[in-house]
Short mmCIF file of C-alpha atoms in Angstrom, two decimals:
data_model
loop_
_atom_site.label_atom_id
_atom_site.label_comp_id
_atom_site.label_asym_id
_atom_site.label_seq_id
_atom_site.Cartn_x
_atom_site.Cartn_y
_atom_site.Cartn_z
CA MET A 1 24.68 -18.60 -12.58
CA ASN A 2 20.89 -18.45 -13.03
CA ASN A 3 19.21 -18.86 -9.64
CA GLU A 4 15.71 -18.18 -10.91
CA ILE A 5 13.31 -20.93 -9.88
CA LYS A 6 11.32 -22.32 -12.80
CA LYS A 7 7.62 -21.50 -12.66
CA TYR A 8 5.11 -24.34 -12.53
CA PRO A 9 4.14 -25.15 -16.16
CA PHE A 10 0.68 -24.08 -17.34
CA THR A 11 0.08 -27.41 -19.06
CA ALA A 12 0.94 -29.31 -15.87
CA ILE A 13 -2.08 -27.91 -14.04
CA VAL A 14 -4.52 -30.79 -13.54
CA GLY A 15 -8.15 -30.13 -14.56
CA GLN A 16 -9.60 -26.58 -14.30
CA GLU A 17 -10.08 -26.64 -18.08
CA LYS A 18 -12.64 -23.81 -18.14
CA MET A 19 -10.37 -21.52 -16.15
CA LYS A 20 -7.39 -22.29 -18.39
CA LEU A 21 -9.39 -21.68 -21.58
CA ALA A 22 -10.82 -18.39 -20.25
CA LEU A 23 -7.29 -17.15 -19.54
CA ILE A 24 -6.06 -18.21 -22.97
CA LEU A 25 -9.00 -16.51 -24.72
CA ASN A 26 -8.22 -13.22 -22.98
CA VAL A 27 -4.58 -13.39 -24.03
CA ILE A 28 -5.61 -14.04 -27.64
CA ASN A 29 -8.17 -11.22 -27.52
CA PRO A 30 -7.53 -8.59 -24.77
CA PHE A 31 -10.75 -6.83 -25.82
CA LEU A 32 -12.95 -9.54 -24.32
CA GLY A 33 -13.04 -7.42 -21.17
CA GLY A 34 -11.07 -9.63 -18.83
CA VAL A 35 -11.93 -12.70 -16.80
CA LEU A 36 -13.13 -13.00 -13.22
CA ILE A 37 -12.21 -16.28 -11.54
CA ARG A 38 -14.31 -17.08 -8.49
CA GLY A 39 -13.51 -19.91 -6.14
CA GLU A 40 -12.06 -21.21 -2.95
CA LYS A 41 -8.38 -20.91 -2.09
CA GLY A 42 -5.92 -23.55 -3.29
CA THR A 43 -7.48 -24.11 -6.72
CA ALA A 44 -4.46 -22.94 -8.78
CA LYS A 45 -5.90 -19.54 -9.73
CA SER A 46 -2.68 -17.55 -9.15
CA THR A 47 -0.51 -20.41 -10.42
CA ALA A 48 -2.41 -20.51 -13.72
CA VAL A 49 -2.10 -16.76 -14.33
CA ARG A 50 1.66 -16.65 -13.72
CA ALA A 51 2.27 -19.90 -15.58
CA LEU A 52 0.42 -18.65 -18.67
CA ALA A 53 2.56 -15.51 -18.91
CA ASP A 54 5.72 -17.56 -18.42
CA MET A 55 4.73 -20.00 -21.20
CA LEU A 56 4.28 -17.37 -23.91
CA PRO A 57 7.28 -16.61 -26.13
CA GLU A 58 9.21 -13.33 -26.01
CA ARG A 59 7.87 -10.40 -28.05
CA SER A 60 9.43 -7.21 -29.39
CA GLN A 61 9.35 -4.02 -27.33
CA ALA A 62 10.75 -0.49 -27.73
CA GLU A 63 13.81 -0.18 -25.52
CA GLY A 64 13.35 2.30 -22.67
CA CYS A 65 9.63 2.84 -23.34
CA GLN A 66 7.73 2.96 -20.05
CA PHE A 67 4.62 1.60 -21.80
CA SER A 68 6.37 -1.40 -23.42
CA CYS A 69 5.22 -0.24 -26.89
CA ASP A 70 5.52 -2.59 -29.84
CA PRO A 71 7.70 -0.76 -32.41
CA LEU A 72 6.03 -2.74 -35.21
CA GLN A 73 2.52 -1.41 -34.44
CA SER A 74 2.61 2.32 -35.10
CA ASP A 75 -1.13 2.77 -34.41
CA LYS A 76 -0.88 1.40 -30.85
CA VAL A 77 2.15 3.22 -29.46
CA CYS A 78 2.53 6.02 -26.89
CA SER A 79 2.92 9.68 -27.89
CA GLU A 80 6.72 9.58 -27.43
CA CYS A 81 7.19 6.55 -29.68
CA ALA A 82 4.71 8.01 -32.20
CA GLU A 83 6.73 11.24 -32.32
CA LYS A 84 9.95 9.30 -32.96
CA MET A 85 8.28 7.32 -35.76
CA LYS A 86 6.88 10.51 -37.28
CA ASN A 87 10.36 12.08 -37.35
CA ASP A 88 12.00 8.87 -38.63
CA GLN A 89 14.07 8.56 -35.46
CA PRO A 90 15.33 5.02 -34.83
CA ILE A 91 13.63 2.97 -32.10
CA LYS A 92 15.77 0.17 -30.76
CA SER A 93 13.81 -3.03 -30.36
CA ILE A 94 14.44 -5.56 -27.59
CA THR A 95 12.66 -8.82 -26.78
CA THR A 96 10.97 -9.50 -23.46
CA LYS A 97 8.38 -11.85 -22.04
CA MET A 98 4.86 -10.83 -21.13
CA LYS A 99 4.73 -9.89 -17.43
CA VAL A 100 2.14 -10.30 -14.70
CA ILE A 101 1.55 -6.91 -13.05
CA ASP A 102 0.02 -7.23 -9.58
CA LEU A 103 -2.47 -4.65 -8.38
CA PRO A 104 -2.71 -4.60 -4.56
CA VAL A 105 -6.15 -4.15 -2.98
CA SER A 106 -4.85 -1.05 -1.16
CA ALA A 107 -4.01 0.72 -4.48
CA THR A 108 -5.24 4.31 -4.78
CA GLU A 109 -6.55 5.94 -7.96
CA ASP A 110 -3.25 7.87 -8.43
CA ARG A 111 -1.24 4.68 -8.01
CA VAL A 112 -3.37 3.00 -10.70
CA VAL A 113 -3.70 5.72 -13.36
CA GLY A 114 -0.48 7.67 -12.65
CA THR A 115 -0.03 11.36 -11.79
CA LEU A 116 0.52 14.64 -13.63
CA ASP A 117 2.99 17.17 -12.21
CA ILE A 118 0.86 20.33 -12.34
CA GLU A 119 3.64 22.57 -10.94
CA HIS A 120 6.02 21.40 -13.66
CA ALA A 121 3.36 22.05 -16.33
CA ILE A 122 2.77 25.62 -15.08
CA LYS A 123 6.47 26.48 -14.77
CA LYS A 124 7.81 24.74 -17.89
CA GLY A 125 4.70 24.66 -20.08
CA GLU A 126 5.10 20.94 -20.73
CA LYS A 127 3.40 17.79 -19.41
CA LYS A 128 5.25 15.58 -16.92
CA PHE A 129 3.61 12.21 -16.32
CA GLU A 130 4.49 9.79 -13.52
CA PRO A 131 3.39 6.33 -14.76
CA GLY A 132 1.00 4.23 -12.70
CA ILE A 133 0.11 0.56 -12.72
CA LEU A 134 -1.90 0.87 -15.96
CA ALA A 135 1.25 2.07 -17.75
CA GLN A 136 3.14 -1.02 -16.55
CA ALA A 137 0.18 -3.21 -17.53
CA ASN A 138 0.16 -2.21 -21.21
CA ARG A 139 0.71 -5.39 -23.30
CA ASN A 140 0.92 -7.44 -20.10
CA ILE A 141 -1.44 -9.27 -17.73
CA LEU A 142 -2.94 -7.12 -14.95
CA TYR A 143 -3.68 -9.42 -12.05
CA VAL A 144 -5.99 -8.37 -9.20
CA ASP A 145 -6.22 -10.91 -6.42
CA GLU A 146 -9.27 -10.41 -4.15
CA VAL A 147 -10.77 -7.96 -6.65
CA ASN A 148 -13.97 -7.94 -4.56
CA LEU A 149 -12.05 -6.11 -1.80
CA LEU A 150 -10.83 -3.37 -4.17
CA ASP A 151 -12.44 0.08 -4.04
CA ASP A 152 -15.40 0.16 -6.47
CA HIS A 153 -14.14 3.35 -8.08
CA VAL A 154 -10.76 1.73 -8.85
CA VAL A 155 -12.48 -1.34 -10.31
CA ASP A 156 -14.49 0.99 -12.56
CA ILE A 157 -11.26 2.61 -13.81
CA LEU A 158 -9.71 -0.79 -14.55
CA LEU A 159 -12.73 -2.02 -16.46
CA ASP A 160 -12.98 1.23 -18.47
CA SER A 161 -9.32 0.99 -19.48
CA ALA A 162 -9.65 -2.72 -20.30
CA ALA A 163 -12.60 -1.98 -22.60
CA MET A 164 -11.10 1.11 -24.29
CA GLY A 165 -7.42 0.07 -24.43
CA ILE A 166 -6.39 3.53 -23.26
CA ASN A 167 -5.82 5.34 -19.96
CA THR A 168 -6.62 9.04 -19.77
CA ILE A 169 -5.70 11.15 -16.76
CA GLU A 170 -7.08 14.67 -16.30
CA ARG A 171 -5.97 17.17 -13.64
CA GLU A 172 -6.56 20.93 -13.47
CA GLY A 173 -7.52 21.16 -17.15
CA ILE A 174 -4.48 19.18 -18.29
CA SER A 175 -4.92 15.71 -19.76
CA PHE A 176 -2.60 12.89 -20.79
CA SER A 177 -3.39 9.59 -22.49
CA HIS A 178 -1.37 6.44 -23.07
CA PRO A 179 -2.09 2.95 -24.42
CA ALA A 180 -3.40 0.51 -21.81
CA ARG A 181 -4.14 -2.71 -23.66
CA PHE A 182 -3.85 -5.45 -21.09
CA THR A 183 -5.34 -8.79 -20.16
CA LEU A 184 -7.35 -8.21 -16.98
CA VAL A 185 -7.60 -11.14 -14.58
CA GLY A 186 -9.45 -10.78 -11.29
CA THR A 187 -9.76 -13.51 -8.69
CA MET A 188 -11.94 -13.66 -5.61
CA ASN A 189 -13.31 -15.96 -2.95
CA PRO A 190 -17.11 -15.38 -2.82
CA GLU A 191 -17.09 -16.24 0.88
CA GLU A 192 -15.23 -12.95 1.48
CA GLY A 193 -17.89 -10.80 -0.21
CA ASP A 194 -19.26 -10.34 -3.71
CA LEU A 195 -18.86 -7.72 -6.43
CA ARG A 196 -21.71 -5.33 -7.12
CA PRO A 197 -23.83 -6.65 -10.08
CA GLN A 198 -22.90 -3.51 -12.07
CA LEU A 199 -19.19 -4.37 -11.75
CA LEU A 200 -19.74 -8.08 -12.26
CA ASP A 201 -21.44 -7.32 -15.59
CA ARG A 202 -18.38 -5.38 -16.77
CA PHE A 203 -16.15 -8.49 -16.67
CA GLY A 204 -16.30 -10.15 -20.08
CA LEU A 205 -16.03 -13.71 -18.83
CA VAL A 206 -16.59 -15.33 -15.44
CA VAL A 207 -15.45 -18.77 -14.35
CA ASP A 208 -16.28 -20.57 -11.11
CA VAL A 209 -13.60 -22.97 -9.93
CA ALA A 210 -13.63 -25.63 -7.22
CA GLY A 211 -11.31 -28.36 -6.01
CA GLU A 212 -11.33 -31.63 -7.97
CA ASN A 213 -13.85 -34.25 -6.76
CA ASP A 214 -12.29 -37.11 -8.68
CA THR A 215 -9.89 -39.14 -6.53
CA ALA A 216 -7.50 -39.95 -9.40
CA GLN A 217 -7.30 -36.27 -10.37
CA ARG A 218 -6.56 -35.21 -6.79
CA VAL A 219 -3.84 -37.85 -6.54
CA GLU A 220 -2.32 -36.52 -9.78
CA VAL A 221 -2.32 -32.99 -8.34
CA ILE A 222 -0.31 -34.21 -5.33
CA LYS A 223 2.11 -36.25 -7.47
CA ARG A 224 2.88 -33.38 -9.83
CA ARG A 225 3.34 -30.84 -7.05
CA LEU A 226 5.74 -33.09 -5.13
CA ALA A 227 7.69 -33.85 -8.32
CA TYR A 228 7.95 -30.12 -9.06
CA GLU A 229 9.17 -29.27 -5.56
CA LYS A 230 11.74 -32.09 -5.66
CA ASP A 231 13.31 -31.04 -8.97
CA PRO A 232 11.73 -28.01 -10.71
CA GLU A 233 14.14 -28.14 -13.68
CA ALA A 234 13.44 -31.78 -14.52
CA PHE A 235 9.70 -31.41 -13.94
CA CYS A 236 9.42 -28.38 -16.23
CA ARG A 237 11.57 -30.08 -18.87
CA SER A 238 9.09 -32.98 -18.99
CA PHE A 239 6.38 -30.51 -20.11
CA ASP A 240 8.49 -28.62 -22.67
CA HIS A 241 6.78 -30.18 -25.68
CA GLU A 242 3.23 -29.47 -24.42
CA GLN A 243 4.19 -25.93 -23.44
CA SER A 244 5.69 -25.15 -26.86
CA ALA A 245 2.71 -26.66 -28.70
CA LEU A 246 0.19 -24.61 -26.71
CA ALA A 247 2.21 -21.38 -27.04
CA GLU A 248 2.35 -21.90 -30.83
CA LYS A 249 -1.41 -22.57 -30.95
CA ILE A 250 -2.08 -19.29 -29.09
CA GLN A 251 0.19 -17.35 -31.45
CA LYS A 252 -1.59 -18.81 -34.50
CA ALA A 253 -4.99 -18.00 -33.00
CA THR A 254 -3.94 -14.38 -32.35
CA ALA A 255 -2.88 -14.04 -35.99
CA LEU A 256 -6.07 -15.74 -37.24
CA LEU A 257 -8.57 -13.77 -35.09
CA PRO A 258 -8.86 -10.68 -37.38
CA ARG A 259 -9.92 -12.99 -40.24
CA VAL A 260 -12.60 -14.91 -38.29
CA ASN A 261 -16.12 -14.21 -39.59
CA PHE A 262 -19.71 -15.32 -38.96
CA GLU A 263 -23.17 -15.40 -40.57
CA ASP A 264 -25.80 -12.83 -39.54
CA GLU A 265 -27.88 -15.76 -38.34
CA LEU A 266 -25.43 -16.12 -35.43
CA LEU A 267 -26.19 -12.58 -34.23
CA GLU A 268 -29.89 -13.39 -34.19
CA MET A 269 -29.17 -16.55 -32.22
CA ALA A 270 -27.11 -14.63 -29.62
CA ALA A 271 -29.93 -12.09 -29.19
CA LYS A 272 -32.54 -14.84 -28.76
CA ILE A 273 -30.39 -16.62 -26.15
CA SER A 274 -29.99 -13.42 -24.10
CA ILE A 275 -33.73 -12.70 -24.24
CA ALA A 276 -34.64 -16.27 -23.29
CA LEU A 277 -32.30 -16.21 -20.29
CA GLY A 278 -33.45 -12.79 -19.07
CA VAL A 279 -30.14 -10.99 -19.47
CA ASP A 280 -30.14 -7.22 -18.86
CA GLY A 281 -28.58 -4.85 -21.42
CA HIS A 282 -26.71 -5.72 -24.61
CA ARG A 283 -23.18 -6.28 -23.33
CA ALA A 284 -23.75 -10.04 -23.05
CA ASP A 285 -24.72 -10.36 -26.75
CA ILE A 286 -21.63 -8.44 -27.88
CA VAL A 287 -19.20 -10.32 -25.62
CA MET A 288 -20.80 -13.63 -26.60
CA ILE A 289 -20.03 -12.98 -30.28
CA LYS A 290 -16.49 -11.75 -29.53
CA ALA A 291 -15.81 -14.76 -27.29
CA SER A 292 -17.17 -17.22 -29.88
CA MET A 293 -14.91 -15.64 -32.54
CA THR A 294 -11.92 -16.04 -30.20
CA ILE A 295 -12.82 -19.66 -29.44
CA ALA A 296 -13.07 -20.35 -33.19
CA ALA A 297 -9.61 -18.82 -33.70
CA PHE A 298 -8.19 -20.98 -30.89
CA TYR A 299 -9.60 -24.06 -32.65
CA GLY A 300 -8.03 -22.92 -35.93
CA LYS A 301 -11.36 -22.05 -37.60
CA ASP A 302 -11.97 -18.91 -39.65
CA LYS A 303 -15.76 -19.13 -39.32
CA VAL A 304 -17.85 -19.23 -36.14
CA THR A 305 -20.45 -21.99 -35.76
CA LYS A 306 -23.22 -22.49 -33.21
CA GLU A 307 -20.92 -24.80 -31.27
CA GLU A 308 -18.47 -21.97 -30.50
CA LEU A 309 -21.42 -19.70 -29.65
CA LYS A 310 -22.75 -22.28 -27.21
CA GLU A 311 -19.33 -22.68 -25.61
CA ALA A 312 -18.94 -18.90 -25.29
CA ALA A 313 -22.38 -18.59 -23.65
CA ALA A 314 -21.20 -20.68 -20.69
CA TYR A 315 -18.54 -18.04 -19.90
CA VAL A 316 -20.60 -14.94 -20.70
CA LEU A 317 -24.15 -15.50 -19.43
CA PRO A 318 -24.43 -17.10 -15.96
CA HIS A 319 -23.30 -14.00 -14.02
CA ARG A 320 -25.47 -11.66 -16.10
CA MET A 321 -28.85 -13.31 -15.71
CA ARG A 322 -31.51 -11.27 -13.94
CA ARG A 323 -32.14 -12.25 -10.32
CA LYS A 324 -34.88 -11.47 -7.88
CA PRO A 325 -34.03 -9.45 -4.75
CA PHE A 326 -32.32 -11.61 -2.09
CA ASP A 327 -32.06 -14.44 -4.61
CA ASP A 328 -28.52 -15.88 -4.48
CA SER A 329 -29.29 -18.86 -6.68
CA GLN A 330 -27.70 -19.23 -10.11
CA MET A 331 -29.04 -21.22 -13.04
CA SER A 332 -26.93 -24.30 -13.68
CA ILE A 333 -24.88 -24.66 -16.84
CA ASP A 334 -26.97 -27.73 -17.79
CA THR A 335 -30.17 -25.67 -17.63
CA ILE A 336 -28.59 -22.90 -19.70
CA GLU A 337 -27.42 -25.43 -22.29
CA GLU A 338 -30.89 -26.95 -22.46
CA ILE A 339 -32.44 -23.53 -23.20
CA ILE A 340 -29.75 -22.72 -25.78
CA ASN A 341 -30.24 -26.08 -27.50
CA LYS A 342 -33.98 -25.41 -27.86
CA ILE A 343 -33.25 -22.02 -29.45
CA MET A 344 -30.70 -23.53 -31.80
CA GLU A 345 -32.83 -26.49 -32.87
CA PRO A 346 -34.61 -24.75 -35.77
CA CYS A 347 -31.23 -23.46 -36.98
CA VAL A 348 -29.51 -26.87 -37.11
#
């Protein structure tokens, strides 16, 4: 008998379209650098993350591999799987769903990156690695609730691994590396403290969420939640078609992404937008292009247009714009769009 309670369907979440798209984009392209979702409690942040993972279809995985390696991608596997492939040893493949790996705010560096047994290395002359949370996170979603309360050093480690797709641990002159390609999702309530600007800049996308202000939408939220609690099986069944359609769209976008291209003119446009909005550094320009390519793939396009670039800018720029000391204000999306439209006008 299966006593597992069905998770609330991703497509049943009312509104919060920007948050849902930001999560989807990071699943399609884990190299976007993760998404930070800021907002008050009770706005479906955690529900959306877990529902998205539950909606995606099963994928292949090497049986017994502690890094969940894909046996079909020889260039992205751990050293143990690579050795087996090199020696033509069989790797049994199983199918599993993507998981959500929770990282508690009390996590230490060793708990996150894993540990090396130095005594074992000295006595036996071989490396012995105890996996940490980053090992579990490979090919999964790494979820950090209240990321603003996490130690800054640990946040740095997470963001480095998310950007590089690899975790390297070094102790006493011994080092060990393993794949750490994961979708990073951080959530926080700004009322409980903010992230340092240096860390904020490292998140690829940022979305601000708030409760719905439309009465009809709020009523729909209540109706759906009550229907789900009354009969989870029947409620989830009523969204089967939408769930399957979205999962298929994400799979197609993931396959299409490597073939998405753009004109050089788009790079110039991204640079001009960043300069006009006073963005520090170059990370914004790079992420803006990567995000616009991912948006194009999600829409089934193999070429990026200014419309995808404009949509990407809304996720990439607001948290990176230069501020004066003690200035907590943030330029509105409408103002940003107005500036972007002026830059794009001669290119239309």
